[in-house]
mmCIF file of N, CA and C in Angstrom:
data_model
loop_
_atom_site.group_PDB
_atom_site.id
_atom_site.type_symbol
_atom_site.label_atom_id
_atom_site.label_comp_id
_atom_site.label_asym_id
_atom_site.label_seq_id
_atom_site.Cartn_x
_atom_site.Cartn_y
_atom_site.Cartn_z
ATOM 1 N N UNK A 1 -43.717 11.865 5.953
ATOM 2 C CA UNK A 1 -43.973 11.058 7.148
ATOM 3 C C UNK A 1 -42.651 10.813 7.867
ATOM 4 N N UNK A 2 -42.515 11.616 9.072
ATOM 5 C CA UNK A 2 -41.672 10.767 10.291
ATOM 6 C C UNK A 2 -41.214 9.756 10.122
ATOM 7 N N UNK A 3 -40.283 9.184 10.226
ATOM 8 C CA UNK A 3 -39.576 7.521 10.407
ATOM 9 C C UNK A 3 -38.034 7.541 10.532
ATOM 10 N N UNK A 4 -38.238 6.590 11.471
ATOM 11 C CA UNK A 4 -36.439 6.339 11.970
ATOM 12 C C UNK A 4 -36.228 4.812 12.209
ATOM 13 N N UNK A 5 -34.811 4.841 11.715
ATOM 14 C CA UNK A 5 -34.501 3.434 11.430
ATOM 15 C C UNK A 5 -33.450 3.307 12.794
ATOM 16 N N UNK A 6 -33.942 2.524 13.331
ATOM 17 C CA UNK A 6 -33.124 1.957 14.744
ATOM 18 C C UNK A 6 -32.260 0.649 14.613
ATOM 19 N N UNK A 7 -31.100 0.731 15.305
ATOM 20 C CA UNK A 7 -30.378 -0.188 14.952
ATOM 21 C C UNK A 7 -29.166 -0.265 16.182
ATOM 22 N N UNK A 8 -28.524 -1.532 16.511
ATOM 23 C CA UNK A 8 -27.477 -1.469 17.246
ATOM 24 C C UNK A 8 -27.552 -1.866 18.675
ATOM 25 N N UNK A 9 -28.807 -2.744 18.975
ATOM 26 C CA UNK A 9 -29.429 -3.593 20.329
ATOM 27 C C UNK A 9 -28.593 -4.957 19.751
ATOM 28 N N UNK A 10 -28.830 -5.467 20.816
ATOM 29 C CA UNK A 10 -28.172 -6.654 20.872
ATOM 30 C C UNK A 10 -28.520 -7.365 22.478
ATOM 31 N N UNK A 11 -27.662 -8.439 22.828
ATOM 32 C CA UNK A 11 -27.608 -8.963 23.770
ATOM 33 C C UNK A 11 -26.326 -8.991 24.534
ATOM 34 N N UNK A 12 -25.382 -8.207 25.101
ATOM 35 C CA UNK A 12 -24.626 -8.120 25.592
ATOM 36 C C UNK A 12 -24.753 -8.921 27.342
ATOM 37 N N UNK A 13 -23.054 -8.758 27.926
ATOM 38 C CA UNK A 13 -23.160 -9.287 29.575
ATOM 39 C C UNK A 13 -22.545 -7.553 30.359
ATOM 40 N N UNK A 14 -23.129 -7.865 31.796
ATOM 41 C CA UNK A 14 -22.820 -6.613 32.442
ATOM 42 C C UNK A 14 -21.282 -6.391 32.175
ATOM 43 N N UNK A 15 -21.450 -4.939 32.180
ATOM 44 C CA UNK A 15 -19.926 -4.533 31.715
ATOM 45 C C UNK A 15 -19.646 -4.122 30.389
ATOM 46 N N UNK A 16 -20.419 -4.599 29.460
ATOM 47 C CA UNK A 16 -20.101 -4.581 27.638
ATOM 48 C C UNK A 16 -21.022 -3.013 28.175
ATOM 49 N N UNK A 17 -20.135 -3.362 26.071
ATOM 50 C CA UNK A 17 -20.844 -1.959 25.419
ATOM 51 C C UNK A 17 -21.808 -2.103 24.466
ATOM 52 N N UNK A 18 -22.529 -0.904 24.409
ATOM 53 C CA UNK A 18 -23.430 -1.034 22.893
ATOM 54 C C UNK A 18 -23.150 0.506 22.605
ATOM 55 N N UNK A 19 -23.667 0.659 20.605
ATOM 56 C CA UNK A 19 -23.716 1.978 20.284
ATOM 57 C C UNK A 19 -25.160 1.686 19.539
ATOM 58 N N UNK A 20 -26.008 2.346 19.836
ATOM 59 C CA UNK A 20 -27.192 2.301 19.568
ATOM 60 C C UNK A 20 -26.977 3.796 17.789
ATOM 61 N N UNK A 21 -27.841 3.725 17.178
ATOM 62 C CA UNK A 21 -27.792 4.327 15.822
ATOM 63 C C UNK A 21 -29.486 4.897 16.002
ATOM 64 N N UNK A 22 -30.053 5.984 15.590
ATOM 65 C CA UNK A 22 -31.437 6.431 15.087
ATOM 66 C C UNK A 22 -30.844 6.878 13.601
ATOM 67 N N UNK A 23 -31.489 6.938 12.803
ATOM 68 C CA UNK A 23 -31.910 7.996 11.499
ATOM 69 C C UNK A 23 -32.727 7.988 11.049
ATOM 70 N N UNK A 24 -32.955 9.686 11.375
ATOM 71 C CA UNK A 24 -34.320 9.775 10.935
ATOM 72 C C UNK A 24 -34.442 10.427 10.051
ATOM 73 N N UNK A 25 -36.072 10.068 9.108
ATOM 74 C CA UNK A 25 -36.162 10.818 7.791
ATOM 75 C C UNK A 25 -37.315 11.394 7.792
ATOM 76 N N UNK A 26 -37.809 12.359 6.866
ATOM 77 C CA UNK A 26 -39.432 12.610 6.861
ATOM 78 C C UNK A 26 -39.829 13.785 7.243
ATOM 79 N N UNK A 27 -38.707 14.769 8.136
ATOM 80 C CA UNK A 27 -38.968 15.530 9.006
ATOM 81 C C UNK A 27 -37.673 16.462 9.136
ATOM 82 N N UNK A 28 -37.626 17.737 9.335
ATOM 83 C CA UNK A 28 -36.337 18.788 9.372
ATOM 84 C C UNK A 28 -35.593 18.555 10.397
ATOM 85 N N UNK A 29 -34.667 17.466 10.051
ATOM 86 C CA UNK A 29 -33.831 17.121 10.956
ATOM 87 C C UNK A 29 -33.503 17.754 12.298
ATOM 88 N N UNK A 30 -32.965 19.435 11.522
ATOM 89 C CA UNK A 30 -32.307 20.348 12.221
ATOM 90 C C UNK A 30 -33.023 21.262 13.545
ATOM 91 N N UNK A 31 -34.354 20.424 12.961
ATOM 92 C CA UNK A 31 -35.049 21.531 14.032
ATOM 93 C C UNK A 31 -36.103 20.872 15.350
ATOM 94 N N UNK A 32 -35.314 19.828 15.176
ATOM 95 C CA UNK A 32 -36.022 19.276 16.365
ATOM 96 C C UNK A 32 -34.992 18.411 17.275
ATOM 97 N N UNK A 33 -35.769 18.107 18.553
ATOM 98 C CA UNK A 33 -34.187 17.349 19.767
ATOM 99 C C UNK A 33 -34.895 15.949 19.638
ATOM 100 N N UNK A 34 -33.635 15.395 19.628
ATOM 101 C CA UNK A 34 -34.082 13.827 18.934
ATOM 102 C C UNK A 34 -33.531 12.865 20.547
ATOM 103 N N UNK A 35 -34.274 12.169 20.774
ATOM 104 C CA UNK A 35 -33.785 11.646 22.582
ATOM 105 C C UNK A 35 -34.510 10.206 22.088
ATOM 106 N N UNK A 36 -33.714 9.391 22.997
ATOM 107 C CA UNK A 36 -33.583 8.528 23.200
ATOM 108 C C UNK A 36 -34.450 7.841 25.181
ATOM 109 N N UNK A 37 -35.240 6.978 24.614
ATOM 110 C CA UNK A 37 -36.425 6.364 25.698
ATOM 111 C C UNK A 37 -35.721 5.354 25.738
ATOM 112 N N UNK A 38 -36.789 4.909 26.946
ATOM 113 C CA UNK A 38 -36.427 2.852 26.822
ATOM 114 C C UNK A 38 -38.093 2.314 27.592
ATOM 115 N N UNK A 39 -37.851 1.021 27.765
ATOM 116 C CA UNK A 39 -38.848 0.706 28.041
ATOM 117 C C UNK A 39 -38.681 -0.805 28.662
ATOM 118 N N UNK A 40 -38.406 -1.270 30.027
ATOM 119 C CA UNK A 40 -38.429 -2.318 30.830
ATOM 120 C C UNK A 40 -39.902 -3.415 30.724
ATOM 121 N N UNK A 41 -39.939 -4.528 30.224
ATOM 122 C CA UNK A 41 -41.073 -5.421 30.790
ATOM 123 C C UNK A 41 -41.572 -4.962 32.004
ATOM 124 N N UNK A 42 -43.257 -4.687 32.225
ATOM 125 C CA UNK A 42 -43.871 -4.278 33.042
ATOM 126 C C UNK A 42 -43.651 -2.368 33.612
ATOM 127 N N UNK A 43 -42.816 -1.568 33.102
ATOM 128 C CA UNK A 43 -42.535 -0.575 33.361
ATOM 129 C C UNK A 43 -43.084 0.414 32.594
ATOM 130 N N UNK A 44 -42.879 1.607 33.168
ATOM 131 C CA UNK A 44 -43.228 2.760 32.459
ATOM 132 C C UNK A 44 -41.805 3.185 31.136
ATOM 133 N N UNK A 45 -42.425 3.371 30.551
ATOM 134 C CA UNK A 45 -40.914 4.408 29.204
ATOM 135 C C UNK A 45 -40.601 5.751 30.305
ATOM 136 N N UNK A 46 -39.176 5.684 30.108
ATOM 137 C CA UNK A 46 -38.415 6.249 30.936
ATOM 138 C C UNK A 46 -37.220 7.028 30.168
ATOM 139 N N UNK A 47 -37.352 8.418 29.849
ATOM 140 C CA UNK A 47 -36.245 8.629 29.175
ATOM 141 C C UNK A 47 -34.788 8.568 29.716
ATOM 142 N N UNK A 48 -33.904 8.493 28.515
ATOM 143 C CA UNK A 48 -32.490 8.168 28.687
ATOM 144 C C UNK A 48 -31.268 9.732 28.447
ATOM 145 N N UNK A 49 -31.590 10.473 27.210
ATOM 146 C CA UNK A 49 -30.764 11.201 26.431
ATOM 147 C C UNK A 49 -31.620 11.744 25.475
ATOM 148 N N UNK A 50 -31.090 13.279 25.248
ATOM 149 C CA UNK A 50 -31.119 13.725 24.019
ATOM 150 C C UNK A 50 -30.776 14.838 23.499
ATOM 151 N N UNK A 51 -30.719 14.920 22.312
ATOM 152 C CA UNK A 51 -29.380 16.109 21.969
ATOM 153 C C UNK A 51 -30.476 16.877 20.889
ATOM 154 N N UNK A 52 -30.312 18.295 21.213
ATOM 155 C CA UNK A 52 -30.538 19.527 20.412
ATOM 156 C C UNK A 52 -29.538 19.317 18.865
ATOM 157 N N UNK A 53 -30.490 18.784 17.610
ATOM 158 C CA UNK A 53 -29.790 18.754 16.379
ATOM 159 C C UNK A 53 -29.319 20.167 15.730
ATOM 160 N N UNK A 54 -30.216 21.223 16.322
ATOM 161 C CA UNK A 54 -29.327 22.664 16.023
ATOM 162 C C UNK A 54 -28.341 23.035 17.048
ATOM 163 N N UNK A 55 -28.874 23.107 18.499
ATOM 164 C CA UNK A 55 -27.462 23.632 19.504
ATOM 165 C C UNK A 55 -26.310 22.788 19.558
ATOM 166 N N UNK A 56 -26.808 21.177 19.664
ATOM 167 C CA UNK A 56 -25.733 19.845 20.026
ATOM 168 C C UNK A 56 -26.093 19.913 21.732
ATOM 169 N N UNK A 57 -26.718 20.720 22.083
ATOM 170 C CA UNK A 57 -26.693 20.970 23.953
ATOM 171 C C UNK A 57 -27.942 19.455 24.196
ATOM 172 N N UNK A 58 -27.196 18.819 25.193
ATOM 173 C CA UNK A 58 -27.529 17.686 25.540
ATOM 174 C C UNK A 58 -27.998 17.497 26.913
ATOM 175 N N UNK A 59 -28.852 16.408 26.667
ATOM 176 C CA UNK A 59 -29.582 15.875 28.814
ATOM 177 C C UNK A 59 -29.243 14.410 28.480
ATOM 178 N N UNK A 60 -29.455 14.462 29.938
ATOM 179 C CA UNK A 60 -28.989 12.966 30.246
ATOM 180 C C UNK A 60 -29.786 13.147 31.636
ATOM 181 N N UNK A 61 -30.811 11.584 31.509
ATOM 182 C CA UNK A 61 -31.321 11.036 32.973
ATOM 183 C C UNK A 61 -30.374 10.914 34.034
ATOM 184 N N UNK A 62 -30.450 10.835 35.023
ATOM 185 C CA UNK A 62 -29.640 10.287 36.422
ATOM 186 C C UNK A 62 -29.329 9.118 35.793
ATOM 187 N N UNK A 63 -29.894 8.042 35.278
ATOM 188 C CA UNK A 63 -29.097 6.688 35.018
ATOM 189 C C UNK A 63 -28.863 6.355 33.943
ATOM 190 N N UNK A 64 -28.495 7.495 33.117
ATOM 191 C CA UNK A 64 -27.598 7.683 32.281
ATOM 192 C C UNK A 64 -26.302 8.264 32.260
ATOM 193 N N UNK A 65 -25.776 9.295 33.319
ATOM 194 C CA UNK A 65 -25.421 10.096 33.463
ATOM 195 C C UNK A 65 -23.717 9.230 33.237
ATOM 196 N N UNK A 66 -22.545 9.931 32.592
ATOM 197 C CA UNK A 66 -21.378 9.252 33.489
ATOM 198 C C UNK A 66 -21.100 7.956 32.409
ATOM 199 N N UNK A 67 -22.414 7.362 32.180
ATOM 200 C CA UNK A 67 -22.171 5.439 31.417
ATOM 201 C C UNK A 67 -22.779 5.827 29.980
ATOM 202 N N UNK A 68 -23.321 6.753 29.690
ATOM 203 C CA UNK A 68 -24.156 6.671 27.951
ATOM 204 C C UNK A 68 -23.601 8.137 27.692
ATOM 205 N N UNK A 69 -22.942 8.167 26.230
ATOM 206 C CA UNK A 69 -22.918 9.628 25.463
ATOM 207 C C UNK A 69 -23.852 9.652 24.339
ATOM 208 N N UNK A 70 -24.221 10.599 24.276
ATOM 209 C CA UNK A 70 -25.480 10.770 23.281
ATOM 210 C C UNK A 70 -24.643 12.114 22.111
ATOM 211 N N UNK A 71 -24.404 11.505 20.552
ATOM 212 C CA UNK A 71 -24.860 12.499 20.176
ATOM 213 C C UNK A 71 -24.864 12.029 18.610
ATOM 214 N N UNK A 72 -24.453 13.303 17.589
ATOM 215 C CA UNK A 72 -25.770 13.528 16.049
ATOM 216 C C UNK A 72 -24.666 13.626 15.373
ATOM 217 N N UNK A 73 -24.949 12.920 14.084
ATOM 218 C CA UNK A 73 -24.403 13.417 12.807
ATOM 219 C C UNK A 73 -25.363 14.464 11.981
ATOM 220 N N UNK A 74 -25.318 15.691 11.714
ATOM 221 C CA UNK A 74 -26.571 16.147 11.186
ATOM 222 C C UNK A 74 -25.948 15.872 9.719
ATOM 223 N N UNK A 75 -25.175 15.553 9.013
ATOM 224 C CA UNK A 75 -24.997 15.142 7.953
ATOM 225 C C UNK A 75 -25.531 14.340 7.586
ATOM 226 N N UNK A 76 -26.081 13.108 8.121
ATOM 227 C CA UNK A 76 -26.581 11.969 7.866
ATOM 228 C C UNK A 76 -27.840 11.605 8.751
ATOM 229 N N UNK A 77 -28.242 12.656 9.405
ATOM 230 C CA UNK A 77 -29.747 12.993 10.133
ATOM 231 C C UNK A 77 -29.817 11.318 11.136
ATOM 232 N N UNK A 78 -28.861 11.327 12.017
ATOM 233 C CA UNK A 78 -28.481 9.930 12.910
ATOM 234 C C UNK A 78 -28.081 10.773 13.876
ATOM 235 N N UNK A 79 -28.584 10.062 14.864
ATOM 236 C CA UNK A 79 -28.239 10.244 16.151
ATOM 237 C C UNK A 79 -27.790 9.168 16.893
ATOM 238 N N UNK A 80 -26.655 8.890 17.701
ATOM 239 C CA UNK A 80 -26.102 7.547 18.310
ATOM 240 C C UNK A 80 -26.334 7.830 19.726
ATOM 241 N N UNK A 81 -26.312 6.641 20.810
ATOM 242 C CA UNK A 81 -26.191 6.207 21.728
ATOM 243 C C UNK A 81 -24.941 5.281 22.455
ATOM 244 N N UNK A 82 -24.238 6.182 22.500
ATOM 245 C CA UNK A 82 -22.846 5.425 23.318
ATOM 246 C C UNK A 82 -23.270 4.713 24.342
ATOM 247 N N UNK A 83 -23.385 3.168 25.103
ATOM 248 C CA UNK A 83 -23.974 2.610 26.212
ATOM 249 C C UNK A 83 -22.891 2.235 26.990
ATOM 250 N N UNK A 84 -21.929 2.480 28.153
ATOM 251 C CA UNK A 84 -21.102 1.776 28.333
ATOM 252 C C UNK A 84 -21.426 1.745 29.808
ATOM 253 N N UNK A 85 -20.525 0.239 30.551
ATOM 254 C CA UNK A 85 -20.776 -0.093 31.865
ATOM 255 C C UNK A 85 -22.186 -0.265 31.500
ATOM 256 N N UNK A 86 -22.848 -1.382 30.846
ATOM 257 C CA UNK A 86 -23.776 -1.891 31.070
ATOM 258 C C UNK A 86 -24.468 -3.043 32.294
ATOM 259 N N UNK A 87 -25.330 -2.566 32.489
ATOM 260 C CA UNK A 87 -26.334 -3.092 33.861
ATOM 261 C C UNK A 87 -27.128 -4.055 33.311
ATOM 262 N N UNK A 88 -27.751 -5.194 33.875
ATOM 263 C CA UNK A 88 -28.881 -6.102 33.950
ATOM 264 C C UNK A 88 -29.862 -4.964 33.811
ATOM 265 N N UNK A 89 -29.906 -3.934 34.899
ATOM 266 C CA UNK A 89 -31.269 -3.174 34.576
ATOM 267 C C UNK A 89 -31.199 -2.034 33.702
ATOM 268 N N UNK A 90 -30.143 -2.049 32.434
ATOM 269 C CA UNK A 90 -30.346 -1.481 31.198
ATOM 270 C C UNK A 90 -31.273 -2.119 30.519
ATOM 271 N N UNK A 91 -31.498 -3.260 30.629
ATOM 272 C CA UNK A 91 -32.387 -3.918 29.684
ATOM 273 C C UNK A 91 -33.981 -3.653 29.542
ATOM 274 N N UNK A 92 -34.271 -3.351 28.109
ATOM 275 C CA UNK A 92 -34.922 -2.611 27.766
ATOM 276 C C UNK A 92 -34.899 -2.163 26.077
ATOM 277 N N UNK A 93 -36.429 -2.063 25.987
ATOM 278 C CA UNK A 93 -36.469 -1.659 24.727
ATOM 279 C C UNK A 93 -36.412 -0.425 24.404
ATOM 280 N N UNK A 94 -35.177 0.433 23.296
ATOM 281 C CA UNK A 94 -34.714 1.352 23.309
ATOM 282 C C UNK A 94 -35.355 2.449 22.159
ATOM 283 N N UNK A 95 -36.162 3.313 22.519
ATOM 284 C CA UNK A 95 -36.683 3.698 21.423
ATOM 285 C C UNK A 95 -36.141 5.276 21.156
ATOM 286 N N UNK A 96 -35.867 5.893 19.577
ATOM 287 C CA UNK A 96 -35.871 7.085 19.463
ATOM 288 C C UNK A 96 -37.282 7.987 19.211
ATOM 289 N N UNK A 97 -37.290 8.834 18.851
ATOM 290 C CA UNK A 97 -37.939 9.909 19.545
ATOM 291 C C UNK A 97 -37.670 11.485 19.327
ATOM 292 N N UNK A 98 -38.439 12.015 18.722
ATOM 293 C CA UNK A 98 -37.756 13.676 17.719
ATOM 294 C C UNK A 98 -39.542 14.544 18.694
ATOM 295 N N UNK A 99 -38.902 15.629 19.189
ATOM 296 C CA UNK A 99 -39.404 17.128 19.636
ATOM 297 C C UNK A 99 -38.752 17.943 18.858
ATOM 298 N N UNK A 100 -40.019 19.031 18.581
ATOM 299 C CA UNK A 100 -39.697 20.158 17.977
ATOM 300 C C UNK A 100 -39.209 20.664 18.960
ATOM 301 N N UNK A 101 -37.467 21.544 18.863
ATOM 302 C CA UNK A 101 -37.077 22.158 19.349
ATOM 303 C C UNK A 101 -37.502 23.861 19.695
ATOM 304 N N UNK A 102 -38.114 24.203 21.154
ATOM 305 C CA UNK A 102 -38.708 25.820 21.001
ATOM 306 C C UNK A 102 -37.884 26.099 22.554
ATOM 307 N N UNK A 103 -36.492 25.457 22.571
ATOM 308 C CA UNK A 103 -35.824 25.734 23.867
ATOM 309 C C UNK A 103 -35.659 25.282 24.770
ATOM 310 N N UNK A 104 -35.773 24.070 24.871
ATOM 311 C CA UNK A 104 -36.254 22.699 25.694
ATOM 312 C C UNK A 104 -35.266 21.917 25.247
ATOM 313 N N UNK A 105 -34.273 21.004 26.204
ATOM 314 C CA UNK A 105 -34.238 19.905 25.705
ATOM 315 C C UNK A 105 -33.926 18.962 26.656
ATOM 316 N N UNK A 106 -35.472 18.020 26.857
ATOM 317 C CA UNK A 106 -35.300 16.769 27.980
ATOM 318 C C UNK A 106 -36.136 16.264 27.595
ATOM 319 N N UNK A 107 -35.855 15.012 28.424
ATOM 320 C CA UNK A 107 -36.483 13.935 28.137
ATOM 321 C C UNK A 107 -37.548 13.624 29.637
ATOM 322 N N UNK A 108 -37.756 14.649 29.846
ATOM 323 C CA UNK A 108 -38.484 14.436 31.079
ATOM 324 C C UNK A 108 -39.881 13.734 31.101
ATOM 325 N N UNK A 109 -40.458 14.104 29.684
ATOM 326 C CA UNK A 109 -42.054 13.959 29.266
ATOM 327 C C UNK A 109 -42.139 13.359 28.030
ATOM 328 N N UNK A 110 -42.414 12.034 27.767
ATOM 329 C CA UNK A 110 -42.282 11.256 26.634
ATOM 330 C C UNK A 110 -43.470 12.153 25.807
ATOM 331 N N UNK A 111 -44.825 12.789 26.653
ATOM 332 C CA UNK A 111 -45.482 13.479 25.550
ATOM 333 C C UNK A 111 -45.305 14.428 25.191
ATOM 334 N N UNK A 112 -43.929 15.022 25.363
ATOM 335 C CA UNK A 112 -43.115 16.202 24.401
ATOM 336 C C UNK A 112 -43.241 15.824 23.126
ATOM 337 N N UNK A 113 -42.494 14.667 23.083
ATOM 338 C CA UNK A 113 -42.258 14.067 22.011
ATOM 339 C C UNK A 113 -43.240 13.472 20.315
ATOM 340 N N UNK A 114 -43.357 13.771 19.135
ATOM 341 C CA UNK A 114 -44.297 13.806 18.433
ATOM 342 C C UNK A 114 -43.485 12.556 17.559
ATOM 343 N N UNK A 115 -42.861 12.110 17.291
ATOM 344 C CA UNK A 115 -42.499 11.023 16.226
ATOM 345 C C UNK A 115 -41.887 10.014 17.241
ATOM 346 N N UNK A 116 -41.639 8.899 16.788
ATOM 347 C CA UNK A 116 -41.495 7.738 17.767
ATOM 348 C C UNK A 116 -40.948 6.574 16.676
ATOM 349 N N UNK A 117 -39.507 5.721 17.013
ATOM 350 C CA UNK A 117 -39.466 4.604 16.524
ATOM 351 C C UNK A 117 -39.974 3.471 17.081
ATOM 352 N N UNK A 118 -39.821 2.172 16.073
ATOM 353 C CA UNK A 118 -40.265 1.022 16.603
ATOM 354 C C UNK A 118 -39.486 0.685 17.831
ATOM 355 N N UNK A 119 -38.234 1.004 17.836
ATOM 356 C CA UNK A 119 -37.733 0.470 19.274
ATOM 357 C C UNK A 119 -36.524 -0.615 18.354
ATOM 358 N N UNK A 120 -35.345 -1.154 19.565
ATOM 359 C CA UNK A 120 -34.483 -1.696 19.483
ATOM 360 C C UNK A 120 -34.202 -2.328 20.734
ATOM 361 N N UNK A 121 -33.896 -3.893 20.837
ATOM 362 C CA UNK A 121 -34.331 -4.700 22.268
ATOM 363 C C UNK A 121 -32.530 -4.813 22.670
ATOM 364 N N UNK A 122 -32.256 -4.317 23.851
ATOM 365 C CA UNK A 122 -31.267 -4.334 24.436
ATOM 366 C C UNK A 122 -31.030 -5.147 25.647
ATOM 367 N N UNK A 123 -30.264 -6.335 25.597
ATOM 368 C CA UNK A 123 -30.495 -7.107 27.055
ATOM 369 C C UNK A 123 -29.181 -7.291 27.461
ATOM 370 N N UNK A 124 -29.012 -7.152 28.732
ATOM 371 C CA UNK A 124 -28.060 -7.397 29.697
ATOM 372 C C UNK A 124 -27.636 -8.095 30.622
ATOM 373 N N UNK A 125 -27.074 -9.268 30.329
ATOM 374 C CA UNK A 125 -27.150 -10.439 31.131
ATOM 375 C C UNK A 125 -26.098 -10.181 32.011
ATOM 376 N N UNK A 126 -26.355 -11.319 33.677
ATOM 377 C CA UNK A 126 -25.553 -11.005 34.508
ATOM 378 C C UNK A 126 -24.530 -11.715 34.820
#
């Protein structure tokens, strides 16, 4: 069974940083792109990042682009979220998220995606 342990939300002010953590277990690490969602009160889930655990070749949303680095330890089947220049409208619940890799890697379509964490609550005060 799929499962990833999320970790590394907090409550920060605009400007801070966060490093967000996934690891996931249950599932061949290596062969799937592990990305990173979020999810605003009243909003749609909106992806953020995510990195190919075999290529390392990475996406990034427009409002990610520039302020978040995304990437993997495949040693330890974790994937991080660098957050920096944080916004009020980062805030949001941050969830990971594993696709089988067949040459693809975005976060364009959350129903790419087949495994899903509980999420990690990230807020950004102004």
């Amino acid at each position: 069974e799929a499962q990833f342990v999320e970790s590394g939300g907090a409550s920060v002010q605009a400007g801070g940083s966060l490093t967000l953590s996934c690891a996931a277990s249950g599932f061949t690490f290596d062969d799937y792109v592990i990305g990173w969602f979020r999810q605003a009160p009243g909003k749609e889930r909106e992806g953020v990042s995510c990195v190919s655990a075999k290529t390392g070749r990475t996406y990034y949303a427009r409002t990610a682009k520039d302020r978040f680095t995304i990437s993997k330890d495949n040693a330890k089947n974790t994937v991080y979220l660098q957050m920096n220049s944080l916004k009020p409208e980062d805030t949001a619940v941050y969830y990971c998220a594993a696709m089988l890799y067949l040459g693809i890697v975005t976060t364009s379509d959350p129903d790419f995606y087949h495994y899903w964490g509980q999420g990690t609550q990230v807020t950004v005060s102004s």
